[in-house]
Structures are given as structure tokens and as C-alpha cells.
CSV table of C-alpha atoms in Angstrom, one decimal:
chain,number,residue,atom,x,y,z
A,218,UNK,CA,-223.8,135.5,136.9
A,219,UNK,CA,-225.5,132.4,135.8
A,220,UNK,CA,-225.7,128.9,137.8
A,221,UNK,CA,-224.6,126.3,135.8
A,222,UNK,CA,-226.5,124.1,137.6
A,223,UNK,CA,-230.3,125.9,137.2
A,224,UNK,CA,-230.0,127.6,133.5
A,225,UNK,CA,-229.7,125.6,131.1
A,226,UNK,CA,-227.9,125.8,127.7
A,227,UNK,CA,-227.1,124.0,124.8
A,228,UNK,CA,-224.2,122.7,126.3
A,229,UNK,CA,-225.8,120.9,128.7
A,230,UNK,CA,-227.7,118.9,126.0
A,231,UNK,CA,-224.5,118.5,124.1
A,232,UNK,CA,-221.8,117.3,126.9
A,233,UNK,CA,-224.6,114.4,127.8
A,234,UNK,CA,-225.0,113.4,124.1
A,235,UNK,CA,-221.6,112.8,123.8
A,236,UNK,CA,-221.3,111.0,127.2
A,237,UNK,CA,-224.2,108.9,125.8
A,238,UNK,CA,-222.0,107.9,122.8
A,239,UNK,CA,-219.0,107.2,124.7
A,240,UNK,CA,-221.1,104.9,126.7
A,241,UNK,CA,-222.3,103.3,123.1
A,242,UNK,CA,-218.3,103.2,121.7
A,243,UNK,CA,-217.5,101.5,125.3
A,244,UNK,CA,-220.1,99.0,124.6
A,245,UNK,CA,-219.1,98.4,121.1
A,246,UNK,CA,-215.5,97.5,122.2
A,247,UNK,CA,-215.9,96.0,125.0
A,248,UNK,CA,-218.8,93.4,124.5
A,249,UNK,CA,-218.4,90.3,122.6
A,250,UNK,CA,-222.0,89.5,122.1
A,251,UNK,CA,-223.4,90.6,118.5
A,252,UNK,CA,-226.9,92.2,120.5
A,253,UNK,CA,-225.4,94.2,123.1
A,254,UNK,CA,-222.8,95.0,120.1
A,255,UNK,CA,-225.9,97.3,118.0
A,256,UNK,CA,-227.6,98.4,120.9
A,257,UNK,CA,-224.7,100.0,121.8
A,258,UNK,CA,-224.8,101.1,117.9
A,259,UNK,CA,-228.1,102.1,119.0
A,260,UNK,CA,-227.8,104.4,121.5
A,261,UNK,CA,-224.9,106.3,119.5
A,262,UNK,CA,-227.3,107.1,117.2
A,263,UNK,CA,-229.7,108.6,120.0
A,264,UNK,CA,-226.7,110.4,120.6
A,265,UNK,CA,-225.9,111.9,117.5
A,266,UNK,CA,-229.8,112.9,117.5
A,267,UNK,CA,-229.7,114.5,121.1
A,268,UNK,CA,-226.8,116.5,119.7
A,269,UNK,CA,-229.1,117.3,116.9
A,270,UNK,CA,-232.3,118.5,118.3
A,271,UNK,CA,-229.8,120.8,120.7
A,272,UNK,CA,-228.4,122.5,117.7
A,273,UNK,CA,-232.0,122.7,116.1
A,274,UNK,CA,-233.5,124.4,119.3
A,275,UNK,CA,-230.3,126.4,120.6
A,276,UNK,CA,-230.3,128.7,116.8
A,277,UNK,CA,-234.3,128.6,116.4
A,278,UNK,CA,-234.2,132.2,117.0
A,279,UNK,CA,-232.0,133.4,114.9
A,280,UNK,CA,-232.8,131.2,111.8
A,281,UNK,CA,-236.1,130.4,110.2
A,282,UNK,CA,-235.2,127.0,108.8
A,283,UNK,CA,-235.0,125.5,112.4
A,284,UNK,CA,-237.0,122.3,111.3
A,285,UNK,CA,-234.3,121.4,109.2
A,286,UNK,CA,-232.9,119.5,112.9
A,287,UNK,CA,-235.7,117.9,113.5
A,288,UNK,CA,-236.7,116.8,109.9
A,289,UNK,CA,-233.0,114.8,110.0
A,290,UNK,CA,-233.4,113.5,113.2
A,291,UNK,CA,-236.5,111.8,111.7
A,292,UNK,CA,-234.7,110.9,108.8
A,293,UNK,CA,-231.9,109.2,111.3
A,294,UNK,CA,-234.6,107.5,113.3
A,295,UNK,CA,-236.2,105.4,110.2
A,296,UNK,CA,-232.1,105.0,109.0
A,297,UNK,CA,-231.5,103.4,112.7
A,298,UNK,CA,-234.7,100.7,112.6
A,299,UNK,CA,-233.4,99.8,108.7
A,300,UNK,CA,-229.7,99.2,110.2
A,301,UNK,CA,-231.7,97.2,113.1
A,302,UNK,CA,-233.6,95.3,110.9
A,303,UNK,CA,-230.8,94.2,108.8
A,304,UNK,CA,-228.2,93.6,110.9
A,305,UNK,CA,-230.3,91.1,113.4
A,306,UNK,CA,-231.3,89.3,110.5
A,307,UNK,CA,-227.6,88.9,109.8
A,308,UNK,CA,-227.0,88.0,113.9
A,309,UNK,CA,-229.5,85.5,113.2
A,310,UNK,CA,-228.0,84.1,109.9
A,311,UNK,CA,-224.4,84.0,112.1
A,312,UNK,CA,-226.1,81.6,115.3
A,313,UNK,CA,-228.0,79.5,112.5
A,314,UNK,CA,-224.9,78.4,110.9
A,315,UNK,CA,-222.2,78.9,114.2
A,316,UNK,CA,-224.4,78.5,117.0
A,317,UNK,CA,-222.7,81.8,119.2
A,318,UNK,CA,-222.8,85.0,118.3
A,319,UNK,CA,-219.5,86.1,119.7
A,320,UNK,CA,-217.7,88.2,117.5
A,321,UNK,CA,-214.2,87.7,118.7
A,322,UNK,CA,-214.8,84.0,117.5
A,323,UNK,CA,-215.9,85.2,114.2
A,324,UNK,CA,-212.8,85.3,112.4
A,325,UNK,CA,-213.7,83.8,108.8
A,326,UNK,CA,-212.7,86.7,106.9
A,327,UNK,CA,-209.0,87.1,108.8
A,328,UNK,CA,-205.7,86.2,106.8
B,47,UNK,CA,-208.7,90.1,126.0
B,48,UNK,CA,-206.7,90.3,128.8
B,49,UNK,CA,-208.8,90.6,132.3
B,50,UNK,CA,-206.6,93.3,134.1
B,51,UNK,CA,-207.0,95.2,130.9
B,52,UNK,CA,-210.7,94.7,130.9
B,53,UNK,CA,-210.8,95.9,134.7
B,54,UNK,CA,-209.0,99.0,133.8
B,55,UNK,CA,-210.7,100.1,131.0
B,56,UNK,CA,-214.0,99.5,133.4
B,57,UNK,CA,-212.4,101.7,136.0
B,58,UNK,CA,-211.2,104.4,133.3
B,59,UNK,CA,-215.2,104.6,132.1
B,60,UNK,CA,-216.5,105.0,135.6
B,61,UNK,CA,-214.0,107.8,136.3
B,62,UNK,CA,-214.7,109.5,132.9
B,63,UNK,CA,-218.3,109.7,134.0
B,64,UNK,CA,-217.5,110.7,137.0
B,65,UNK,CA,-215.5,113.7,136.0
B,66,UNK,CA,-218.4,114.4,133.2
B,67,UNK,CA,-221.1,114.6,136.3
B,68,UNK,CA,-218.3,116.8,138.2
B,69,UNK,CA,-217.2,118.8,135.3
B,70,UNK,CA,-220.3,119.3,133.2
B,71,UNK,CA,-221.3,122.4,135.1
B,72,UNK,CA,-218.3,124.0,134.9
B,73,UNK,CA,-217.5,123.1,131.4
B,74,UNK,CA,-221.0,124.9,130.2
B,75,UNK,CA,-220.3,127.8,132.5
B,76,UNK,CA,-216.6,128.2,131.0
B,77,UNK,CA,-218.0,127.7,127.4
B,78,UNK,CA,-220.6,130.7,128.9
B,79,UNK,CA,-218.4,133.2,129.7
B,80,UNK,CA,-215.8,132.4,126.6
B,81,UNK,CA,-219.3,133.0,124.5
B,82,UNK,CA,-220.3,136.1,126.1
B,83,UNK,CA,-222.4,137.3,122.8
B,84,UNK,CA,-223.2,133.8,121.5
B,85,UNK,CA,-224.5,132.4,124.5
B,86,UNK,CA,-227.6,134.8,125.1
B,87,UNK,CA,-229.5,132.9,122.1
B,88,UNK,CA,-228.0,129.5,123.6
B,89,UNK,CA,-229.7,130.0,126.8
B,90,UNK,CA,-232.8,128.4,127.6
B,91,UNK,CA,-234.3,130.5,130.1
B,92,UNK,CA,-235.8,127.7,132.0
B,93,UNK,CA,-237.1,127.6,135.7
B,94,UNK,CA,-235.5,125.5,138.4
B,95,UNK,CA,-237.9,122.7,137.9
B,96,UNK,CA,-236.9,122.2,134.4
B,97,UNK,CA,-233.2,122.1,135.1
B,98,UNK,CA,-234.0,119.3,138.0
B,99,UNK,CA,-236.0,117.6,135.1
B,100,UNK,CA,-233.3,118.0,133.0
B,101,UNK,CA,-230.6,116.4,135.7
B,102,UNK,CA,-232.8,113.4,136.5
B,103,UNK,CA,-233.2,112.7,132.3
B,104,UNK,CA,-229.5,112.7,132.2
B,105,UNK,CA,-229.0,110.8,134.8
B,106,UNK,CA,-231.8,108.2,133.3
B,107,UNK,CA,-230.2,108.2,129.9
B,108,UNK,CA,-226.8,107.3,131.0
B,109,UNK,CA,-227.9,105.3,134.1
B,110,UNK,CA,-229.7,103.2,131.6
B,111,UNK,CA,-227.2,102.7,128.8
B,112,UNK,CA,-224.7,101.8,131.5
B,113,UNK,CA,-226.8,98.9,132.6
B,114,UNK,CA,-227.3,98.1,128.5
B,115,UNK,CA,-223.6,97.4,128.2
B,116,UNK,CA,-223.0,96.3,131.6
B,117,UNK,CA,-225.8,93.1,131.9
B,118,UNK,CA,-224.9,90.0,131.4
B,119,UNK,CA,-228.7,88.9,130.9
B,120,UNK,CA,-230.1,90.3,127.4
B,121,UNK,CA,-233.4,90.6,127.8
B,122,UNK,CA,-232.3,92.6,131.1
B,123,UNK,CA,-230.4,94.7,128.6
B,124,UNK,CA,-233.1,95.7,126.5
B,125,UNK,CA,-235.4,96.4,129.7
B,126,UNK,CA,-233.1,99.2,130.2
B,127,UNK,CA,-232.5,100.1,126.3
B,128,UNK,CA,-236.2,101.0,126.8
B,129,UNK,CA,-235.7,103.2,129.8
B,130,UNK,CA,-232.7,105.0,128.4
B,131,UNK,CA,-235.3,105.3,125.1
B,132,UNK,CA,-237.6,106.5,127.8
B,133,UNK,CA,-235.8,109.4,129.2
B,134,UNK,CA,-234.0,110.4,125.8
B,135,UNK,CA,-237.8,111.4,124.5
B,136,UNK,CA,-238.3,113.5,127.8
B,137,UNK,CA,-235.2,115.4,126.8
B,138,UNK,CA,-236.4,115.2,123.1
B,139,UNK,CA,-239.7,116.7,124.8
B,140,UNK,CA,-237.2,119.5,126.8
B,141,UNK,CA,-235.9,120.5,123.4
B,142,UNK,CA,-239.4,121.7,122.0
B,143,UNK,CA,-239.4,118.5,119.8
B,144,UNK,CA,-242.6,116.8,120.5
B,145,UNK,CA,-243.2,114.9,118.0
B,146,UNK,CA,-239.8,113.3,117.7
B,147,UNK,CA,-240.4,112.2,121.1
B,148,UNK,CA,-243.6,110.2,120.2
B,149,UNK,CA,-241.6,109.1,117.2
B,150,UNK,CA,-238.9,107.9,119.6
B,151,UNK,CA,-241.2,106.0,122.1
B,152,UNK,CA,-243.3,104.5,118.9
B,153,UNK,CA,-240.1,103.6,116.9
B,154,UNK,CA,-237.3,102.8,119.0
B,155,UNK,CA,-239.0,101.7,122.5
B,156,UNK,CA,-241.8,100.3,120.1
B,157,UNK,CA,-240.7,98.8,117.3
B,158,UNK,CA,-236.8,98.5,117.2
B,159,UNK,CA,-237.2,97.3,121.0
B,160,UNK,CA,-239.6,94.4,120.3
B,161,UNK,CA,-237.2,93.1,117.2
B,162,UNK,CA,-234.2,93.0,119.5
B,163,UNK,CA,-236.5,90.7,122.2
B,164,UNK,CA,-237.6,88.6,119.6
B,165,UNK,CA,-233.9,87.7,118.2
B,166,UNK,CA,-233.1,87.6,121.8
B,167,UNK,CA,-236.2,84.5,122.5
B,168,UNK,CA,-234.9,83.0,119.0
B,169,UNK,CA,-231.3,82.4,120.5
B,170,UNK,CA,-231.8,81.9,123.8
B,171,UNK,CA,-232.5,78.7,125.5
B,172,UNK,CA,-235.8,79.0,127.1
B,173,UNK,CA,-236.3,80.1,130.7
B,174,UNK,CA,-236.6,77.9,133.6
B,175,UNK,CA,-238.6,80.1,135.6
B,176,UNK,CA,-241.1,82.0,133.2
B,177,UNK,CA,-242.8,85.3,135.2
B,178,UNK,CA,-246.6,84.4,135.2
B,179,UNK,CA,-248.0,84.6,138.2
B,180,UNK,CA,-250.4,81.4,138.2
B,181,UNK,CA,-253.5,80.5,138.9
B,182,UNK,CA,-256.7,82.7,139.1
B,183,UNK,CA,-256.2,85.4,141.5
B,184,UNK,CA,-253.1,86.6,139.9
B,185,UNK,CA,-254.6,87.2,136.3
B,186,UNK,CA,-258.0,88.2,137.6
B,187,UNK,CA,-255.7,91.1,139.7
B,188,UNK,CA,-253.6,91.7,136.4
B,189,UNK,CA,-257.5,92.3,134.8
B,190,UNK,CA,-258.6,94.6,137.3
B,191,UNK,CA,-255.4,96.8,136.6
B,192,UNK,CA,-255.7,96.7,133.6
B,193,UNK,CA,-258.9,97.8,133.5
B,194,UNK,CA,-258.7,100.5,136.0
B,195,UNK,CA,-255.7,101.7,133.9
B,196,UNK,CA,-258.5,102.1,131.1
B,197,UNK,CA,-260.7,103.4,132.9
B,198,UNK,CA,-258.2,106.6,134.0
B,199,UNK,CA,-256.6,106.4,130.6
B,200,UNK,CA,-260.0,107.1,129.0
B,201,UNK,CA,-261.2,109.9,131.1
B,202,UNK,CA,-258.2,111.6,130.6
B,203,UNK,CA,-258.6,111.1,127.0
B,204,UNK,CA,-262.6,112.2,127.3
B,205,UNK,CA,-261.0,115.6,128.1
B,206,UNK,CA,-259.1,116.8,125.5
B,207,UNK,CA,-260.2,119.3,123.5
B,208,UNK,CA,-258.8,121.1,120.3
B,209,UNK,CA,-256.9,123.8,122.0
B,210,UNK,CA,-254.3,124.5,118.9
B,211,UNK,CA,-256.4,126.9,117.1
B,212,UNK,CA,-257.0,128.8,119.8
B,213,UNK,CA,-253.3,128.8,120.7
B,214,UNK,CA,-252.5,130.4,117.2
B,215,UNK,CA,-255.8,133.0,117.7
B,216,UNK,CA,-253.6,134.5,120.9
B,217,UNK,CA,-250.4,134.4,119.1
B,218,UNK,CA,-252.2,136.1,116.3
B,219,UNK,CA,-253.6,138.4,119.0
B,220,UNK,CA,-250.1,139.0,120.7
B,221,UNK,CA,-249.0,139.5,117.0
B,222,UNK,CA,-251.1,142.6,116.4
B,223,UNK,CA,-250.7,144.5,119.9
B,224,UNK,CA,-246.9,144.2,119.5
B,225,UNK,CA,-247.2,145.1,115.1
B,226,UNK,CA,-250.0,148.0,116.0
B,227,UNK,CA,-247.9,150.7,114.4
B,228,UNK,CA,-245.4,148.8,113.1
B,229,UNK,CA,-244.8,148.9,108.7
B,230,UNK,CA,-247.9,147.1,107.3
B,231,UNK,CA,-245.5,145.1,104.8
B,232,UNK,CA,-242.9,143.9,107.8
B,233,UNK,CA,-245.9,143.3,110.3
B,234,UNK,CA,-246.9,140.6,108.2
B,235,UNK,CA,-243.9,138.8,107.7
B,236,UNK,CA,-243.3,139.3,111.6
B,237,UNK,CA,-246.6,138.0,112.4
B,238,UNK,CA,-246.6,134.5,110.6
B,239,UNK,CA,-243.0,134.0,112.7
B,240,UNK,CA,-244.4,134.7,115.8
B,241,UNK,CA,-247.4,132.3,114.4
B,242,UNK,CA,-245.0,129.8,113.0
B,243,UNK,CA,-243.3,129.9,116.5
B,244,UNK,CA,-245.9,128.0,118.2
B,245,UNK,CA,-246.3,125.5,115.8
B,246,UNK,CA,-241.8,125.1,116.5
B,247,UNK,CA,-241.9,120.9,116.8
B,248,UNK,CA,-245.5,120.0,115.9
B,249,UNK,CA,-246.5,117.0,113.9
B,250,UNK,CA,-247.7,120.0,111.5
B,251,UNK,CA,-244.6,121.9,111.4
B,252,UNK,CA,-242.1,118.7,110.9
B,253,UNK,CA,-244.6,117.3,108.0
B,254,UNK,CA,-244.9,120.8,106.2
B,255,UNK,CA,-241.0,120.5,105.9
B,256,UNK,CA,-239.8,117.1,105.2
B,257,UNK,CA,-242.8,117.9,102.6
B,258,UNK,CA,-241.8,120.9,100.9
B,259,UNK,CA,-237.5,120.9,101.0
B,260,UNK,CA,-237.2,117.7,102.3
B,261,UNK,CA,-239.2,115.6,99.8
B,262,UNK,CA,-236.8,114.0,98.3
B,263,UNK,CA,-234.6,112.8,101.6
B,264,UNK,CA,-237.8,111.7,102.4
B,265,UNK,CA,-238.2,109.2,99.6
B,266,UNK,CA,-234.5,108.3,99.5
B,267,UNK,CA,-235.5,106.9,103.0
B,268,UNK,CA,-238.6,104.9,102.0
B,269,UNK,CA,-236.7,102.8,99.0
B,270,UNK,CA,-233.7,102.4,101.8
B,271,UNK,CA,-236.6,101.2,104.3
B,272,UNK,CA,-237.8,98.5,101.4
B,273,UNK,CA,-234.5,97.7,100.5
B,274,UNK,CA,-233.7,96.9,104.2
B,275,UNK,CA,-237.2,94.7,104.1
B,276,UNK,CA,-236.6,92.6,101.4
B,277,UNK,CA,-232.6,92.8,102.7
B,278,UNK,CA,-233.7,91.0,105.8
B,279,UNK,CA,-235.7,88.7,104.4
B,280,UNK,CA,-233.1,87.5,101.9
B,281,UNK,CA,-230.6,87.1,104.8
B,282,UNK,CA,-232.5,85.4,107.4
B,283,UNK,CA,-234.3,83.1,105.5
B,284,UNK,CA,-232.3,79.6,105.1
B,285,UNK,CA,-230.4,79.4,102.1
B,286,UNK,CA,-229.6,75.3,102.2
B,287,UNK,CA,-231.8,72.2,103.6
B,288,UNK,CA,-228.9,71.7,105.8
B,289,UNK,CA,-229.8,75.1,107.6
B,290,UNK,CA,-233.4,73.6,107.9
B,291,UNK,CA,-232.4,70.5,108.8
B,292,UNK,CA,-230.0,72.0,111.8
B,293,UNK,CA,-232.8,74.0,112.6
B,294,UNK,CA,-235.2,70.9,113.4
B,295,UNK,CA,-232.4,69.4,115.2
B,296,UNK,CA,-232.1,72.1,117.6
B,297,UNK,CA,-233.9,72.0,120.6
């Protein structure tokens, strides 16, 4: 008989990385403002990572490959700062030209 | 949207968490004994102060990206964006993956962080009330910190010593006692595992992979890393004069 509380196990890891990205969907629908909006994406993508390096270090002793986890979660990591660095230049772009960046307001492409 | 709507999707959230904190336990202990065989590799075999370690993480990470979507102030936001970032490399740290964690404290709290504040100062209005504590007593205070904070930081630093290769002597050691009459051909191949193993999440391990099977992932991200550069820079940078103009007009 194990505590659930005291050993740990994968799951553990797992059940918080996906309470983590419902935190970052709850964000994503809920604020209007274009910032909180890909921090939110942000931390979804810490999630998907946590969820990850779980997998990677739950199975490291059965398989040999186990850096295969980590090496992706790097890979995600350098994907998240590009998706960063593009879309606030794009936030940017949006209050230049509408000064807000609310996104219910920005309706251009609708109809 | 609608503001009752809003409140009850706000109340929905709070119970969800609520039942995760509640249910969590028993949710890993059901998945435990549906797993029976599974589970013994899944279990972490931790002490009590790990799984209190463990607990306070979680309850940083999701404290914090509560407050991120819940602040009204941005720059308040990020401040705990950082945290969260904070406590997700301590669990990165828990998971044997050390140098993700630096990664994760050098790119996101770093790097991604320090973008989002500067967007944030470009569209905000200045502050009224800015926090520097005037006048000389406050900075010379802030330079005695700071230097005392050197000071520690550095005779911490004066101490390390090269302690891997002696790591991978015992394991090599450990190797052999446990191999001593084991097949000569299988001893081997058992003996750079159990080397390997204590290199699991090393800045060596990681590199020696995304180097050998990973290589080409690897560069696939470097072009989508420049095209992202020179993506941004095409975006951001005013296309008409009237964007200049409306930019000099702006206070």
C-alpha cells in the first residue's frame, strides 16, 4: 500500500501538466488582451513539456533512448521563443496601426 | 461577453482546481492499483521531502499561472510568468532533467520574459509612480546588497570542483563489483548503461543526442529560429510614413 500523497509517480507530474494547460486554454478564452493571450499560449507549452520530461523519466529504465524526451523538449523550448518573437512583433504591428490590442475588437477579417 | 457568463466560467475554474488538488491523489493511486505491473517502473521511489517539494512546485506553478491570467496589470502578469517559469524548472530539476531546467530559467524567464516586458513598456502609458527608491541612501543600500550578494555568490562558486569524473569512476567501480562474474561480452554492454545512467539529463548526455539522431531536427530549428528573426523584423518595422508619422505623434 502506497501513499499517494508521499510516492510519487508519473502521474503526479502528468495530472499537474494538464492542470497547467487548462489554466493556459482558460486564459486564452477568457482574456481579451493580445499579451496575456500568448502567455497563456506560453504556459501550454510548459505544459506540453512537463508532460514530456514525465514520460522521458517515468520509461528511462526500460528504454535506452530516454533522451529522446528531453532532446524534444529542447527542440519545443527554441519553437516557443520563435512563436514569441513573432507573434509580439505582430501585437506590436496591431497597436501601431489600431492603438488596442483587444482581440474581440479585431474583427477585420470577419464576413 | 456576457458578465454572469464570465462569473460562471470563473467559478467553474476555481472548482475544477479544486477538485484537481482533492482528486489528484486519488486519481494516481487508482491509476496505481489499475497498473499493478506497469506502475513499479512509474514509481519514483522518492523520500518524503521530495514529495513536499514536489507539492509546493505544483502549487507554485499553478498559483502563478492563475495570477498570469487573472491580473489586470501586465507587467504584474509577467512577474508571475516568471515565478511559474521558476517552479516549472524545479520540477524539470525533479524529473532528472537538469539542463532543461537551466535552459528554462535562461530562455523563458530570461529571454522570452524580458521581450514580453519590453512590448509591455512599448504600449503602455508610462507610470506615474516609478519604483526607485531616491536619493543616496537607497542606492548606496541597493550597492551594499549587491555586493554582498557577490561576495556569497563567489565563494560559493570558489568551491566547486570537478566532481563528474569521479562520479563516473564509482559507477564504473559499482559496475565491476556487480559484473565480477558476469559474461565478459554482456558486462560490457551493462557497464556503459550503468555509466550512461549517471550522465541521464546532463548538458553532455542531451548534446551527444540532439547531435548524433537528432541532427537534423536540430537544424530544422535553427533556419525556423532565423526565419522567425528576419519574420519579426519584417513585421514590426513600419511599412508606411503614416505609421512613422503616428508614431511621432504619439505621446
Amino acid at each position: 500500500m502506497t501513499s499517494a500523497f508521499y510516492d510519487l509517480t508519473v502521474s503526479h507530474f502528468l495530472i499537474l501538466a494538464a492542470a497547467l494547460f487548462m489554466i493556459g486554454v482558460a486564459g486564452v478564452l477568457l482574456r481579451r488582451n493580445a499579451i496575456i493571450v500568448m502567455m497563456s499560449i506560453e504556459l501550454m507549452l510548459n505544459a506540453a513539456n512537463i508532460t514530456i520530461l514525465a514520460f522521458s523519466r517515468g520509461f528511462a529504465g526500460e528504454h535506452r533512448a530516454a533522451f529522446q524526451g528531453q532532446t524534444f523538449a529542447l527542440i519545443v523550448i527554441a519553437i516557443a521563443a520563435a512563436e514569441a518573437a513573432v507573434g509580439l512583433a505582430i501585437v506590436v504591428t496591431v497597436f501601431r496601426s489600431r492603438r488596442h490590442s483587444d482581440i474581440d475588437r479585431l474583427t477585420l477579417l470577419k464576413n | 461577453m456576457n458578465q454572469v457568463v464570465v462569473r460562471w466560467l470563473w467559478v467553474s475554474i476555481a472548482a475544477a482546481l479544486v477538485v484537481f488538488f482533492v482528486a489528484a491523489p486519488g486519481l494516481a493511486l487508482a491509476a496505481e492499483h489499475s497498473a499493478q505491473a506497469e506502475v513499479s517502473a512509474h514509481t519514483f521511489k522518492n523520500s518524503k521531502a521530495v514529495a513536499f517539494l514536489f507539492w509546493f512546485l505544483a502549487a507554485g506553478t499553478l498559483g502563478g499561472s492563475i495570477f498570469v491570467i487573472t491580473r489586470r496589470n501586465m507587467v504584474t502578469a509577467v512577474m508571475g510568468m516568471v515565478a511559474t517559469f521558476f517552479a516549472i524548472a524545479g520540477l524539470f530539476l525533479m524529473l532528472y532533467a537538469s539542463f532543461l531546467a537551466v535552459m528554462q530559467v535562461l530562455v523563458y524567464a530570461g529571454a522570452i520574459m524580458v521581450l514580453f516586458v519590453f512590448v509591455i513598456m512599448i504600449l503602455n502609458r508610462p507610470e506615474d509612480e516609478p519604483w526607485a527608491i531616491h536619493g543616496l541612501l537607497g542606492k548606496g543600500m541597493a550597492a551594499i546588497g549587491l555586493l554582498y550578494l557577490f561576495k556569497r555568490l563567489a565563494s560559493i562558486l570558489w568551491q566547486v570542483k570537478d566532481t563528474h569524473g569521479l562520479v563516473v569512476e564509482k559507477a564504473q567501480l559499482a559496475a565491476d563489483v556487480v559484473l565480477n562474474h558476469a559474461d565478459p561480452g554482456v558486462a560490457a554492454g551493462t557497464k556503459e548503461l550503468i555509466t550512461r545512467s549517471y550522465q541521464f539529463g546532463s548538458v553532455e548526455g542531451v548534446g551527444y543526442t540532439l547531435f548524433s539522431n537528432y541532427l537534423f531536427p536540430f537544424e530544422a530549428v535553427s533556419i525556423v529560429l532565423l526565419v522567425a528573426v528576419v519574420g519579426a523584423i519584417a513585421i514590426a518595422r513600419p511599412l508606411h510614413k503614416e505609421a512613422e508619422m503616428a508614431d511621432q505623434e504619439a505621446p
